[in-house]
């Protein structure tokens, strides 16, 4: 039997054809008739069958290690949560949304409804260890944190990528199907520039600047400084920014001349000059960032400067610039959006770390260990995430997870977090559930709503996540929601007759200028970001003086920790290091990498594809868990966003005896 569905491993949302024999998935391939992705798929999506039949698939609900019935599990869980709320208040029950929380549309709707019903403010998600700089800057500059600037694959434009490797990742915020084809077209046409300490698959397609980590802001500031002299669009700026903001922006980047930026980034001045010239010639530009920058200590500043370059050149929503996906379900382009005040909407993050902000209805993951230690969080409900692998300060957090009165984990396979769980919720995987891209439509490369039916029957004693949380909610006084599975068809009526609705036109431009920007103007120089740029200039620790820093990277055949152990998923665990930064280490040697927080062991890949002074560490592995190296100390957390530094932190490397 052949079934059509869409992939729920990442927000590219590829259309797939899944072939089954009885209840076995025998093959998964791209769907050539799918209007959004036209046959494209990647090795992760094609491994969905391997995930479904994973040797350590969760088959049944468990109380700790004891298999039980769903009724017994949910009765016990509900009683414990109720008791904790009664004794300690609702914030003692925390929820952590991981990657596959967003990807299970109906499931997440029910989890959110339950969290609202309980009135807990202890909401955590991977956003605060991934991309919070992006939302923070979007909110400060535009008034709307949900804005995601994206490449239009059908309208190639001059593109500068900073700290992102879309050939592997398919993009960080705005995503790309078939990235090699799209990026090659950009490189051969208007031009592709890639700033990355590593010569990545993406860097090979365009012009590569092997910048030193921690110096992206300097490079972008110098580019902006030059463009503000010659290369911006004065008419656009006069009508879409406040003159005093533009003056402050000019003053903020003034100290960053090209020579200073080049020295800090350890790149040739002529390369920066050439980049400026390319932007001047094209007139408009897309500057896309990624986790290489959102995880760095300068994340907010980089993000802001990337936006500012696009604003001063009048590029946003221009046919040769980035567009903003209004969401296929929300269609923000069809309503009025209330902009956040200029200072944003931060609230105190968590009682034990009051200096860290809470943003967008969430508390920062950086505070989670402290919250557990302080007894503020006593129950943690983990939804589609693996905090034991993904969250920082593993050395402290992992033992604390085991002290929780309740650790309820909704997952599909055994993980480090499941091993510590008191309540294991064996939920449906992507092929076993009805679904909608309700939460991930923002990131697709076009305005596209999708729904799918389950295409294989629920195996063993698993339950769909929305049913599990509906049943748990019922025990805690939350009424079921009969309209749940109709929500996407109610919002997008076309989905009632077709599983994919690609909007016409598939991309809209102009709605942010018309509906979002207060008075039609960008706030191009938010004071907290100007201050952070100033501090960067004064920072005592110049990146040049740190001999070795660690930077993150993604692997082609797994999705963070998912698929690391099936379908050739574990093929990318090596630490990339330049020969001059690893004296005495030969390619393939076992090495030890240490930070002030901890140590991991891995194989070294000694290569000139990475610049000196940098070691590239994969994310998502349990054996080489990079979270052992990260810290949540105050100096490792950004005070404006609550983001933990996971890129560009100091490490040392030593060979292990052969
Ligand atoms: N040091 C360091 N830390 C990092 C990063 C880094 O690069 N370096 N990266 C950060 C980033 S960008 C992110 S997004 C986070 C990721 O943080 P998490 O989302 O917590 O981690 P994942 O590894 O994506 O965990 C996903 C979990 O979902 C489960 N799963 C898979 N499919 C399904 C499903 O259909 N339903 C359910 N319920 N569960 C499912 C998987 O088995 C896995 O346990 O980690 C962050 N942490
Ligand atoms: N195949 C695959 N795809 C994925 C994932 C996966 O695990 N596997 N994870 C998904 C998730 S959760 C996310 S968040 C996205 C992330 O998507 P991306 O942000 O594109 O992630 P990466 O592919 O790791 O690319 C980050 C790049 O930044 C570079 N870098 C590191 N530090 C710095 C720095 O200081 N400056 C500069 N200029 N560059 C730096 C790294 O060398 C790396 O090449 O990918 C998603 N897609
Ligand atoms: S690119 Fe993303 S959506 Fe497409 S097949 Fe790969 S994991 Fe699935
Ligand atoms: Mo992520």
mmCIF file of N, CA and C in Angstrom, residues 181-251:
data_model
loop_
_atom_site.group_PDB
_atom_site.id
_atom_site.type_symbol
_atom_site.label_atom_id
_atom_site.label_comp_id
_atom_site.label_asym_id
_atom_site.label_seq_id
_atom_site.Cartn_x
_atom_site.Cartn_y
_atom_site.Cartn_z
ATOM 1 N N UNK A 181 20.224 22.727 -4.532
ATOM 2 C CA UNK A 181 19.743 23.295 -5.793
ATOM 3 C C UNK A 181 19.472 24.802 -5.625
ATOM 4 N N UNK A 182 18.783 25.162 -4.535
ATOM 5 C CA UNK A 182 18.418 26.568 -4.333
ATOM 6 C C UNK A 182 19.676 27.423 -4.129
ATOM 7 N N UNK A 183 20.585 26.941 -3.288
ATOM 8 C CA UNK A 183 21.765 27.753 -2.965
ATOM 9 C C UNK A 183 22.720 27.835 -4.153
ATOM 10 N N UNK A 184 22.785 26.774 -4.948
ATOM 11 C CA UNK A 184 23.649 26.818 -6.127
ATOM 12 C C UNK A 184 23.128 27.874 -7.103
ATOM 13 N N UNK A 185 21.819 27.934 -7.239
ATOM 14 C CA UNK A 185 21.220 28.934 -8.131
ATOM 15 C C UNK A 185 21.521 30.350 -7.630
ATOM 16 N N UNK A 186 21.472 30.517 -6.321
ATOM 17 C CA UNK A 186 21.804 31.833 -5.747
ATOM 18 C C UNK A 186 23.275 32.141 -5.997
ATOM 19 N N UNK A 187 24.128 31.145 -5.742
ATOM 20 C CA UNK A 187 25.577 31.370 -5.887
ATOM 21 C C UNK A 187 25.934 31.705 -7.330
ATOM 22 N N UNK A 188 25.314 31.025 -8.262
ATOM 23 C CA UNK A 188 25.643 31.252 -9.676
ATOM 24 C C UNK A 188 24.986 32.508 -10.220
ATOM 25 N N UNK A 189 23.973 33.016 -9.508
ATOM 26 C CA UNK A 189 23.299 34.235 -9.950
ATOM 27 C C UNK A 189 23.738 35.418 -9.100
ATOM 28 N N UNK A 190 22.854 35.889 -8.231
ATOM 29 C CA UNK A 190 23.141 37.105 -7.473
ATOM 30 C C UNK A 190 24.307 36.990 -6.486
ATOM 31 N N UNK A 191 24.602 35.799 -6.008
ATOM 32 C CA UNK A 191 25.765 35.650 -5.133
ATOM 33 C C UNK A 191 25.427 35.094 -3.758
ATOM 34 N N UNK A 192 26.317 34.209 -3.279
ATOM 35 C CA UNK A 192 26.152 33.591 -1.959
ATOM 36 C C UNK A 192 27.438 33.779 -1.177
ATOM 37 N N UNK A 193 27.318 34.359 0.001
ATOM 38 C CA UNK A 193 28.457 34.540 0.900
ATOM 39 C C UNK A 193 28.184 33.768 2.173
ATOM 40 N N UNK A 194 29.213 33.098 2.684
ATOM 41 C CA UNK A 194 29.011 32.273 3.872
ATOM 42 C C UNK A 194 30.083 32.592 4.902
ATOM 43 N N UNK A 195 29.652 33.056 6.065
ATOM 44 C CA UNK A 195 30.573 33.308 7.178
ATOM 45 C C UNK A 195 30.485 32.130 8.133
ATOM 46 N N UNK A 196 31.551 31.381 8.235
ATOM 47 C CA UNK A 196 31.527 30.188 9.090
ATOM 48 C C UNK A 196 32.977 29.823 9.390
ATOM 49 N N UNK A 197 33.321 29.518 10.641
ATOM 50 C CA UNK A 197 34.694 29.118 10.931
ATOM 51 C C UNK A 197 35.056 27.802 10.241
ATOM 52 N N UNK A 198 34.051 27.113 9.731
ATOM 53 C CA UNK A 198 34.246 25.795 9.153
ATOM 54 C C UNK A 198 33.911 25.883 7.665
ATOM 55 N N UNK A 199 34.683 25.159 6.847
ATOM 56 C CA UNK A 199 34.325 25.110 5.428
ATOM 57 C C UNK A 199 33.237 24.063 5.272
ATOM 58 N N UNK A 200 32.008 24.517 5.336
ATOM 59 C CA UNK A 200 30.862 23.606 5.374
ATOM 60 C C UNK A 200 30.430 23.256 3.959
ATOM 61 N N UNK A 201 29.481 22.349 3.892
ATOM 62 C CA UNK A 201 28.858 21.989 2.613
ATOM 63 C C UNK A 201 28.278 23.241 1.959
ATOM 64 N N UNK A 202 27.733 24.142 2.772
ATOM 65 C CA UNK A 202 27.149 25.382 2.244
ATOM 66 C C UNK A 202 28.247 26.337 1.799
ATOM 67 N N UNK A 203 29.303 26.459 2.622
ATOM 68 C CA UNK A 203 30.393 27.376 2.294
ATOM 69 C C UNK A 203 31.019 27.014 0.951
ATOM 70 N N UNK A 204 31.077 25.718 0.650
ATOM 71 C CA UNK A 204 31.667 25.272 -0.611
ATOM 72 C C UNK A 204 30.878 25.766 -1.825
ATOM 73 N N UNK A 205 29.624 26.077 -1.628
ATOM 74 C CA UNK A 205 28.796 26.515 -2.766
ATOM 75 C C UNK A 205 28.984 27.994 -3.074
ATOM 76 N N UNK A 206 29.498 28.767 -2.096
ATOM 77 C CA UNK A 206 29.564 30.214 -2.301
ATOM 78 C C UNK A 206 30.935 30.754 -1.966
ATOM 79 N N UNK A 207 30.993 32.025 -1.595
ATOM 80 C CA UNK A 207 32.261 32.622 -1.205
ATOM 81 C C UNK A 207 32.367 32.535 0.313
ATOM 82 N N UNK A 208 33.427 31.912 0.771
ATOM 83 C CA UNK A 208 33.533 31.566 2.191
ATOM 84 C C UNK A 208 34.466 32.515 2.928
ATOM 85 N N UNK A 209 33.996 33.066 4.035
ATOM 86 C CA UNK A 209 34.850 33.829 4.947
ATOM 87 C C UNK A 209 34.965 33.032 6.244
ATOM 88 N N UNK A 210 36.161 32.513 6.508
ATOM 89 C CA UNK A 210 36.342 31.659 7.695
ATOM 90 C C UNK A 210 36.567 32.533 8.930
ATOM 91 N N UNK A 211 35.494 33.162 9.375
ATOM 92 C CA UNK A 211 35.594 34.105 10.497
ATOM 93 C C UNK A 211 35.918 33.391 11.804
ATOM 94 N N UNK A 212 36.550 34.137 12.687
ATOM 95 C CA UNK A 212 36.801 33.635 14.033
ATOM 96 C C UNK A 212 35.473 33.698 14.808
ATOM 97 N N UNK A 213 35.121 32.642 15.558
ATOM 98 C CA UNK A 213 33.890 32.724 16.351
ATOM 99 C C UNK A 213 33.956 33.937 17.289
ATOM 100 N N UNK A 214 32.838 34.547 17.501
ATOM 101 C CA UNK A 214 32.829 35.719 18.375
ATOM 102 C C UNK A 214 33.143 36.998 17.633
ATOM 103 N N UNK A 215 33.294 36.935 16.312
ATOM 104 C CA UNK A 215 33.647 38.134 15.556
ATOM 105 C C UNK A 215 32.623 38.453 14.470
ATOM 106 N N UNK A 216 31.521 37.737 14.442
ATOM 107 C CA UNK A 216 30.509 38.007 13.418
ATOM 108 C C UNK A 216 29.939 39.410 13.555
ATOM 109 N N UNK A 217 29.732 39.833 14.798
ATOM 110 C CA UNK A 217 29.148 41.160 15.008
ATOM 111 C C UNK A 217 30.081 42.233 14.466
ATOM 112 N N UNK A 218 31.375 42.043 14.680
ATOM 113 C CA UNK A 218 32.336 43.028 14.178
ATOM 114 C C UNK A 218 32.241 43.134 12.657
ATOM 115 N N UNK A 219 32.181 41.987 11.993
ATOM 116 C CA UNK A 219 32.118 42.002 10.524
ATOM 117 C C UNK A 219 30.831 42.685 10.064
ATOM 118 N N UNK A 220 29.708 42.295 10.650
ATOM 119 C CA UNK A 220 28.434 42.883 10.209
ATOM 120 C C UNK A 220 28.382 44.373 10.540
ATOM 121 N N UNK A 221 28.947 44.757 11.686
ATOM 122 C CA UNK A 221 28.959 46.182 12.037
ATOM 123 C C UNK A 221 29.764 46.968 11.012
ATOM 124 N N UNK A 222 30.874 46.415 10.563
ATOM 125 C CA UNK A 222 31.690 47.151 9.595
ATOM 126 C C UNK A 222 30.980 47.235 8.244
ATOM 127 N N UNK A 223 30.297 46.170 7.869
ATOM 128 C CA UNK A 223 29.527 46.205 6.610
ATOM 129 C C UNK A 223 28.446 47.274 6.702
ATOM 130 N N UNK A 224 27.755 47.297 7.824
ATOM 131 C CA UNK A 224 26.684 48.287 8.015
ATOM 132 C C UNK A 224 27.248 49.707 8.002
ATOM 133 N N UNK A 225 28.377 49.886 8.656
ATOM 134 C CA UNK A 225 29.017 51.208 8.690
ATOM 135 C C UNK A 225 29.297 51.692 7.270
ATOM 136 N N UNK A 226 29.844 50.803 6.448
ATOM 137 C CA UNK A 226 30.156 51.198 5.072
ATOM 138 C C UNK A 226 28.880 51.479 4.283
ATOM 139 N N UNK A 227 27.867 50.644 4.488
ATOM 140 C CA UNK A 227 26.621 50.845 3.728
ATOM 141 C C UNK A 227 25.939 52.149 4.131
ATOM 142 N N UNK A 228 26.076 52.516 5.394
ATOM 143 C CA UNK A 228 25.457 53.775 5.829
ATOM 144 C C UNK A 228 26.175 54.978 5.210
ATOM 145 N N UNK A 229 27.426 54.774 4.797
ATOM 146 C CA UNK A 229 28.117 55.844 4.047
ATOM 147 C C UNK A 229 27.670 55.835 2.593
ATOM 148 N N UNK A 230 27.636 54.616 2.038
ATOM 149 C CA UNK A 230 27.295 54.508 0.619
ATOM 150 C C UNK A 230 26.754 53.102 0.401
ATOM 151 N N UNK A 231 25.497 53.022 0.010
ATOM 152 C CA UNK A 231 24.952 51.689 -0.262
ATOM 153 C C UNK A 231 23.606 51.443 0.387
ATOM 154 N N UNK A 232 23.123 52.402 1.193
ATOM 155 C CA UNK A 232 21.798 52.215 1.786
ATOM 156 C C UNK A 232 20.745 52.904 0.913
ATOM 157 N N UNK A 233 19.510 52.826 1.355
ATOM 158 C CA UNK A 233 18.407 53.410 0.590
ATOM 159 C C UNK A 233 17.826 54.562 1.421
ATOM 160 N N UNK A 234 18.318 55.788 1.210
ATOM 161 C CA UNK A 234 17.920 56.899 2.077
ATOM 162 C C UNK A 234 16.426 57.185 2.046
ATOM 163 N N UNK A 235 15.823 57.009 0.868
ATOM 164 C CA UNK A 235 14.383 57.296 0.794
ATOM 165 C C UNK A 235 13.589 56.297 1.626
ATOM 166 N N UNK A 236 13.962 55.044 1.492
ATOM 167 C CA UNK A 236 13.274 54.010 2.269
ATOM 168 C C UNK A 236 13.443 54.290 3.762
ATOM 169 N N UNK A 237 14.677 54.606 4.146
ATOM 170 C CA UNK A 237 14.959 54.836 5.568
ATOM 171 C C UNK A 237 14.178 56.030 6.094
ATOM 172 N N UNK A 238 14.090 57.081 5.283
ATOM 173 C CA UNK A 238 13.384 58.285 5.730
ATOM 174 C C UNK A 238 11.933 57.968 6.053
ATOM 175 N N UNK A 239 11.330 57.050 5.287
ATOM 176 C CA UNK A 239 9.914 56.776 5.556
ATOM 177 C C UNK A 239 9.694 55.548 6.442
ATOM 178 N N UNK A 240 10.733 54.726 6.678
ATOM 179 C CA UNK A 240 10.497 53.492 7.446
ATOM 180 C C UNK A 240 11.364 53.353 8.690
ATOM 181 N N UNK A 241 12.002 54.437 9.099
ATOM 182 C CA UNK A 241 12.726 54.413 10.371
ATOM 183 C C UNK A 241 12.671 55.818 10.962
ATOM 184 N N UNK A 242 12.925 55.912 12.245
ATOM 185 C CA UNK A 242 12.963 57.230 12.895
ATOM 186 C C UNK A 242 14.362 57.804 12.720
ATOM 187 N N UNK A 243 14.422 59.078 12.372
ATOM 188 C CA UNK A 243 15.725 59.697 12.084
ATOM 189 C C UNK A 243 16.674 59.578 13.275
ATOM 190 N N UNK A 244 16.165 59.747 14.492
ATOM 191 C CA UNK A 244 17.076 59.670 15.645
ATOM 192 C C UNK A 244 17.574 58.232 15.859
ATOM 193 N N UNK A 245 16.745 57.246 15.512
ATOM 194 C CA UNK A 245 17.211 55.854 15.581
ATOM 195 C C UNK A 245 18.348 55.627 14.582
ATOM 196 N N UNK A 246 18.164 56.157 13.376
ATOM 197 C CA UNK A 246 19.201 55.965 12.351
ATOM 198 C C UNK A 246 20.499 56.622 12.813
ATOM 199 N N UNK A 247 20.371 57.786 13.438
ATOM 200 C CA UNK A 247 21.574 58.467 13.932
ATOM 201 C C UNK A 247 22.258 57.616 15.007
ATOM 202 N N UNK A 248 21.469 56.981 15.868
ATOM 203 C CA UNK A 248 22.067 56.136 16.920
ATOM 204 C C UNK A 248 22.705 54.884 16.329
ATOM 205 N N UNK A 249 22.072 54.366 15.288
ATOM 206 C CA UNK A 249 22.643 53.197 14.607
ATOM 207 C C UNK A 249 24.001 53.551 13.999
ATOM 208 N N UNK A 250 24.026 54.678 13.313
ATOM 209 C CA UNK A 250 25.268 55.159 12.709
ATOM 210 C C UNK A 250 26.372 55.288 13.768
ATOM 211 N N UNK A 251 26.025 55.903 14.887
ATOM 212 C CA UNK A 251 27.022 56.114 15.945
ATOM 213 C C UNK A 251 27.479 54.771 16.517
#
